[in-house]
Coordinates of C-alpha atoms and ligand atoms in Angstrom, one line a residue:
I1 CA 96.8 142.3 -3.4
K2 CA 94.1 141.2 -5.8
K3 CA 96.0 139.5 -8.6
L4 CA 99.5 138.1 -8.5
A5 CA 101.7 136.9 -11.3
V6 CA 104.4 134.2 -11.0
L7 CA 107.2 133.4 -13.4
T8 CA 110.4 131.3 -13.6
S9 CA 113.5 132.9 -15.1
G10 CA 117.1 132.0 -15.9
G11 CA 118.4 128.5 -15.8
D12 CA 115.8 126.0 -14.6
A13 CA 116.3 124.1 -11.3
P14 CA 114.6 121.0 -9.9
G15 CA 111.9 122.2 -7.4
M16 CA 110.8 125.2 -9.4
N17 CA 107.5 123.5 -10.0
V18 CA 107.1 122.9 -6.3
A19 CA 107.6 126.6 -5.7
I20 CA 105.0 127.5 -8.5
R21 CA 102.5 125.1 -6.8
A22 CA 103.1 126.7 -3.4
V23 CA 102.7 130.2 -4.7
V24 CA 99.5 129.4 -6.7
R25 CA 97.9 127.6 -3.8
T26 CA 98.9 130.0 -1.1
A27 CA 97.6 132.9 -3.1
I28 CA 94.3 131.1 -3.8
Y29 CA 94.0 130.1 -0.2
H30 CA 94.1 133.8 0.7
G31 CA 91.6 134.8 -1.9
I32 CA 94.2 136.2 -4.4
E33 CA 93.9 135.5 -8.1
V34 CA 97.0 134.1 -9.8
V35 CA 98.3 134.2 -13.3
G36 CA 101.4 132.3 -14.6
V37 CA 103.8 134.1 -17.0
M38 CA 105.2 131.9 -19.7
E39 CA 109.0 131.9 -20.4
G40 CA 109.9 134.4 -17.7
Y41 CA 110.3 138.1 -18.5
A42 CA 110.0 137.3 -22.2
G43 CA 106.3 136.2 -21.6
M44 CA 105.6 139.5 -19.8
I45 CA 106.9 141.4 -22.8
R46 CA 105.0 139.1 -25.2
N47 CA 101.8 139.3 -23.2
D48 CA 101.7 135.6 -22.4
F49 CA 99.8 135.3 -19.2
R50 CA 97.8 132.3 -18.2
P51 CA 95.2 132.1 -15.4
M52 CA 96.3 129.5 -12.8
K53 CA 93.8 127.6 -10.7
S54 CA 94.6 125.1 -7.9
R55 CA 94.2 122.1 -10.3
D56 CA 96.6 123.6 -12.8
V57 CA 99.4 122.8 -10.4
S58 CA 98.2 119.3 -9.6
D59 CA 100.8 116.5 -9.9
I60 CA 103.8 118.7 -10.6
I61 CA 105.5 118.3 -7.1
S62 CA 107.6 115.5 -8.4
K63 CA 108.5 117.0 -11.8
G64 CA 111.8 118.6 -12.7
G65 CA 112.0 121.6 -15.0
T66 CA 109.3 124.3 -14.9
I67 CA 105.8 124.1 -16.3
L68 CA 105.9 127.9 -16.9
K69 CA 109.1 127.4 -19.1
T70 CA 112.0 129.7 -18.6
A71 CA 114.3 132.0 -20.5
R72 CA 117.1 134.5 -20.1
C73 CA 115.6 137.7 -21.6
E74 CA 117.9 140.3 -23.1
E75 CA 115.0 142.7 -23.8
F76 CA 114.1 142.9 -20.1
R77 CA 117.6 144.3 -19.5
T78 CA 116.5 147.5 -21.3
K79 CA 114.3 150.2 -19.8
E80 CA 112.0 150.0 -22.9
G81 CA 111.6 146.2 -22.5
R82 CA 110.7 146.6 -18.8
A83 CA 108.2 149.3 -19.7
I84 CA 106.4 147.0 -22.2
A85 CA 106.3 144.3 -19.5
Y86 CA 104.8 146.7 -17.0
E87 CA 102.1 148.0 -19.4
N88 CA 101.1 144.4 -20.2
A89 CA 101.0 143.4 -16.5
K90 CA 99.0 146.5 -15.6
A91 CA 96.5 145.8 -18.4
Q92 CA 96.0 142.3 -16.9
G93 CA 95.3 143.9 -13.5
I94 CA 98.4 142.4 -11.9
D95 CA 99.4 144.1 -8.7
A96 CA 102.2 141.9 -7.4
L97 CA 104.9 139.7 -8.9
V98 CA 106.8 136.6 -7.8
V99 CA 110.0 135.8 -9.6
I100 CA 111.6 132.3 -9.2
G101 CA 115.2 132.3 -10.4
G102 CA 118.8 133.2 -9.8
D103 CA 120.9 136.4 -9.6
G104 CA 120.4 137.5 -13.2
S105 CA 116.6 137.2 -12.7
F106 CA 116.8 139.2 -9.4
Q107 CA 118.7 142.0 -11.2
G108 CA 115.8 142.4 -13.5
A109 CA 113.3 142.1 -10.7
K110 CA 115.2 144.8 -8.7
L111 CA 115.1 147.3 -11.6
F112 CA 111.5 146.5 -12.4
S113 CA 110.3 147.0 -8.8
E114 CA 112.3 150.3 -8.5
E115 CA 110.9 151.7 -11.7
F116 CA 107.2 150.6 -11.4
D117 CA 104.5 150.2 -8.9
I118 CA 104.3 146.4 -9.0
P119 CA 105.8 145.0 -5.8
T120 CA 108.1 142.1 -6.5
V121 CA 109.4 139.3 -4.4
G122 CA 112.0 136.7 -5.4
I123 CA 112.4 133.0 -4.6
P124 CA 115.9 131.6 -5.0
G125 CA 115.9 128.8 -7.6
T126 CA 119.3 127.7 -9.0
I127 CA 121.5 124.6 -8.7
D128 CA 124.5 126.9 -8.1
N129 CA 123.5 127.9 -4.5
D130 CA 125.3 131.2 -5.1
L131 CA 122.7 133.6 -3.6
F132 CA 123.5 135.3 -0.3
G133 CA 120.8 135.3 2.3
T134 CA 119.6 131.7 2.1
D135 CA 121.4 128.6 3.3
S136 CA 120.2 126.7 0.3
T137 CA 118.7 127.6 -3.1
I138 CA 115.9 125.5 -4.6
G139 CA 117.5 122.8 -6.8
Y140 CA 120.9 122.7 -5.2
D141 CA 120.2 119.7 -3.1
T142 CA 118.8 117.7 -6.0
A143 CA 121.7 118.6 -8.2
L144 CA 124.1 117.5 -5.4
N145 CA 122.4 114.1 -5.2
T146 CA 122.5 113.9 -9.0
V147 CA 126.3 114.6 -9.1
V148 CA 127.0 112.2 -6.2
S149 CA 125.1 109.3 -7.9
A150 CA 126.8 110.0 -11.2
V151 CA 130.2 110.0 -9.6
D152 CA 129.4 106.8 -7.8
K153 CA 128.9 105.2 -11.2
I154 CA 132.1 106.7 -12.5
R155 CA 133.9 105.4 -9.5
D156 CA 132.8 101.8 -10.3
T157 CA 134.5 101.9 -13.7
A158 CA 137.4 104.0 -12.5
T159 CA 138.2 101.4 -9.9
S160 CA 137.8 98.5 -12.3
H161 CA 140.4 100.1 -14.7
K162 CA 142.5 101.8 -12.0
R163 CA 141.9 105.1 -13.7
V164 CA 142.0 108.8 -12.7
F165 CA 138.9 110.7 -13.6
F166 CA 138.5 114.4 -13.9
V167 CA 134.8 115.2 -13.5
E168 CA 133.6 118.6 -14.4
V169 CA 130.7 119.9 -12.3
M170 CA 128.5 123.0 -12.9
G171 CA 128.1 125.9 -10.6
R172 CA 129.0 128.9 -12.8
D173 CA 131.4 131.1 -10.7
A174 CA 130.8 129.3 -7.5
G175 CA 132.1 126.1 -6.0
F176 CA 129.3 125.0 -3.8
L177 CA 128.1 122.1 -6.0
A178 CA 131.7 120.9 -6.6
L179 CA 132.7 121.1 -3.0
R180 CA 129.8 119.2 -1.4
S181 CA 129.5 116.7 -4.1
G182 CA 133.2 116.0 -3.8
I183 CA 132.8 115.2 -0.1
G184 CA 129.7 113.2 -0.8
S185 CA 131.4 111.1 -3.4
G186 CA 134.7 110.7 -1.6
A187 CA 136.6 112.6 -4.2
E188 CA 140.4 112.6 -3.9
A189 CA 140.7 116.3 -4.9
I190 CA 138.3 119.2 -5.5
L191 CA 139.1 122.2 -7.5
I192 CA 136.8 125.3 -6.9
P193 CA 136.9 128.9 -8.0
E194 CA 137.1 130.2 -4.5
V195 CA 140.6 128.7 -3.9
Q196 CA 143.5 128.8 -6.3
T197 CA 144.9 125.3 -6.7
P198 CA 148.3 125.8 -8.3
Y199 CA 149.2 123.1 -10.8
D200 CA 152.1 122.0 -8.6
K201 CA 149.7 121.3 -5.7
L202 CA 147.6 119.2 -8.0
K203 CA 150.6 117.3 -9.2
Q204 CA 151.9 116.8 -5.7
F205 CA 148.5 115.5 -4.7
L206 CA 148.3 113.1 -7.6
N207 CA 151.8 111.9 -6.8
D208 CA 150.8 111.1 -3.2
K209 CA 147.7 109.2 -4.3
T210 CA 149.5 107.1 -6.9
K211 CA 152.3 106.3 -4.5
G212 CA 149.7 105.2 -2.0
H213 CA 148.4 102.8 -4.6
K214 CA 144.8 103.9 -4.7
S215 CA 143.0 102.0 -7.2
S216 CA 141.1 105.0 -8.5
S217 CA 141.1 108.7 -8.1
I218 CA 138.3 111.2 -8.7
V219 CA 139.1 114.9 -9.1
I220 CA 136.0 117.0 -9.0
V221 CA 136.6 120.2 -11.1
A222 CA 134.1 123.1 -10.8
E223 CA 133.4 124.7 -14.2
G224 CA 134.5 128.0 -12.8
A225 CA 137.8 126.8 -11.2
E226 CA 141.0 128.6 -12.0
G227 CA 142.3 127.9 -15.5
M228 CA 139.0 126.4 -16.7
K229 CA 138.4 129.3 -19.1
E230 CA 141.6 128.4 -20.9
G231 CA 140.8 125.1 -22.4
G232 CA 138.7 123.6 -19.6
V233 CA 139.0 120.2 -17.9
F234 CA 140.2 118.4 -21.0
K235 CA 143.2 120.7 -21.2
L236 CA 143.9 120.2 -17.5
A237 CA 143.8 116.4 -17.9
E238 CA 146.0 116.6 -20.9
R239 CA 148.6 118.5 -19.0
V240 CA 148.5 116.1 -16.1
N241 CA 148.9 113.2 -18.6
E242 CA 152.0 114.8 -20.1
D243 CA 153.6 114.9 -16.6
Y244 CA 152.3 111.5 -15.6
P245 CA 152.2 109.3 -18.7
E246 CA 151.8 106.3 -16.4
L247 CA 148.4 107.4 -15.3
D248 CA 145.3 106.3 -17.2
I249 CA 143.2 109.4 -17.2
R250 CA 139.7 110.0 -18.4
V251 CA 137.4 113.1 -18.4
S252 CA 133.7 113.3 -17.7
V253 CA 131.7 116.5 -18.1
L254 CA 128.4 115.9 -16.3
G255 CA 126.7 118.9 -18.1
H256 CA 122.9 119.6 -18.1
M257 CA 121.9 116.3 -16.5
Q258 CA 122.7 118.2 -13.3
R259 CA 119.7 120.5 -13.9
G260 CA 117.1 117.8 -14.4
G261 CA 115.2 115.1 -12.5
A262 CA 112.7 114.9 -9.7
P263 CA 113.4 117.3 -6.9
S264 CA 114.7 115.8 -3.7
A265 CA 112.6 115.7 -0.6
F266 CA 114.7 118.5 0.8
D267 CA 114.1 120.7 -2.2
R268 CA 110.4 120.0 -2.2
V269 CA 110.1 121.1 1.4
L270 CA 112.3 124.2 0.9
A271 CA 110.3 125.2 -2.3
S272 CA 107.0 124.7 -0.5
Q273 CA 108.1 126.9 2.4
L274 CA 109.6 129.6 0.2
G275 CA 106.6 129.7 -2.1
E276 CA 104.3 130.3 0.8
A277 CA 106.7 132.8 2.3
A278 CA 106.8 134.9 -0.9
V279 CA 103.1 135.3 -1.1
V280 CA 102.9 136.2 2.6
A281 CA 105.7 138.7 2.2
L282 CA 103.7 140.5 -0.6
M283 CA 100.6 140.4 1.6
D284 CA 102.7 142.1 4.3
D285 CA 103.7 144.9 1.9
Q286 CA 107.2 143.7 1.5
Q287 CA 108.9 144.3 -1.9
S288 CA 112.2 144.1 -3.6
V289 CA 113.3 141.2 -1.4
M290 CA 114.2 137.6 -1.9
V291 CA 112.8 135.1 0.6
G292 CA 115.2 132.6 2.0
I293 CA 115.8 130.2 4.9
Q294 CA 118.7 130.8 7.3
N295 CA 119.1 128.5 10.3
N296 CA 115.6 127.2 9.8
K297 CA 114.0 130.6 9.8
I298 CA 112.4 132.5 6.9
S299 CA 114.5 135.6 6.0
H300 CA 113.8 138.5 3.8
V301 CA 116.9 139.8 2.0
P302 CA 116.9 142.9 -0.2
F303 CA 117.6 142.0 -3.8
N304 CA 120.7 144.1 -3.7
Q305 CA 122.2 142.1 -1.0
A306 CA 121.1 138.7 -2.4
I307 CA 122.9 139.6 -5.6
K308 CA 125.9 141.6 -4.5
N309 CA 126.9 140.1 -1.1
K310 CA 129.2 137.1 -1.4
K311 CA 128.1 133.8 0.1
N312 CA 131.1 131.9 1.4
V313 CA 131.8 128.3 0.7
N314 CA 132.8 126.2 3.7
L315 CA 136.6 125.9 3.1
D316 CA 137.0 123.4 5.9
L317 CA 135.5 120.9 3.6
L318 CA 138.6 121.1 1.3
K319 CA 140.8 120.0 4.2
L320 CA 138.2 117.3 5.1
A321 CA 138.5 115.9 1.6
E322 CA 142.2 115.8 1.9
I323 CA 142.0 114.0 5.3
L324 CA 139.4 111.5 4.2
S325 CA 141.0 110.5 0.9
I326 CA 144.4 109.3 2.2
Ligands
F6P1 O1 123.0 128.7 -13.3 C1 122.8 127.4 -13.6 C2 123.7 126.8 -14.6 O2 123.4 125.5 -14.8 C3 125.2 127.0 -14.3 O3 125.7 126.1 -13.4 C4 125.8 126.9 -15.7 O4 127.0 127.6 -15.7 C5 124.8 127.5 -16.6 O5 123.6 127.5 -15.9 C6 124.6 126.9 -17.9 O6 123.8 127.6 -18.6 P1 123.0 127.2 -20.0 O7 121.8 126.4 -19.5 O8 122.7 128.5 -20.6 O9 123.9 126.3 -20.7

């Protein structure tokens, strides 16, 4: 490889900057030129490439977001859009591509690398942790810590007022963030998309807790949990309130604060390792793969598997939450 391009795509995640830094510096270390693409695939189509030197990634290891900006690009979903991106990249002399993003970004990367002769490697960056083939995605650990510290604060006020809080947590269709943050914050119940929690069960659970005179209850609700599409967490809280008018219920939707902030030490190390691994993979003639870490070892997972295979949440944690919140 002589000249490599790196971009961030889809929803941003804390630690993306660390991955960019690692890609840029590993490439330079091996004598490869690097360009950054602004705003993901949109920048490839718009011809927005910027040369990246080692000093261009100074002082970004602790910064959330992505210095390259990011976008979800509709045009890249079309064959015509990808062809324009390819022509622009070729004209720049780019002969390899690193895509930092989630499953939507890898779908684009997969098609692009099948259609054209620019080998592409992906680095998993999303707070959702919903990519098969890596134990953790970049940003997930930071988001977990953000949620836990937010819920700690909610707990203070919940206890003071003896309230029940429904806290909505991100994660798209997956419950990773909700499940682990629920354990980490001592939640009384956790609703995730992977498990149907019939309303009766939730009622029964709330009943137990109130009988047990807990001074506060936190119910973590994943945004993708069953029934959330029909009215969301507010509707759920309303329904519970109708059945238990004696409960003082509040709702808190954590929202995009979960995507920001300085990356945790764990995410910084992960992103550094994966950034290096992506460049090394390209130098070893790998393509159409996502680099990940499984059991402390770098893995190379075909895009197809990373996107299509289902990564399972650890359902034992649900039982654990039940045991530990008596
Ligand atoms: O994929 C990351 C994520 O934050 C999801 O958890 C959430 O569903 C979605 O992105 C929100 O997207 P947007 O930034 O477009 O509101």
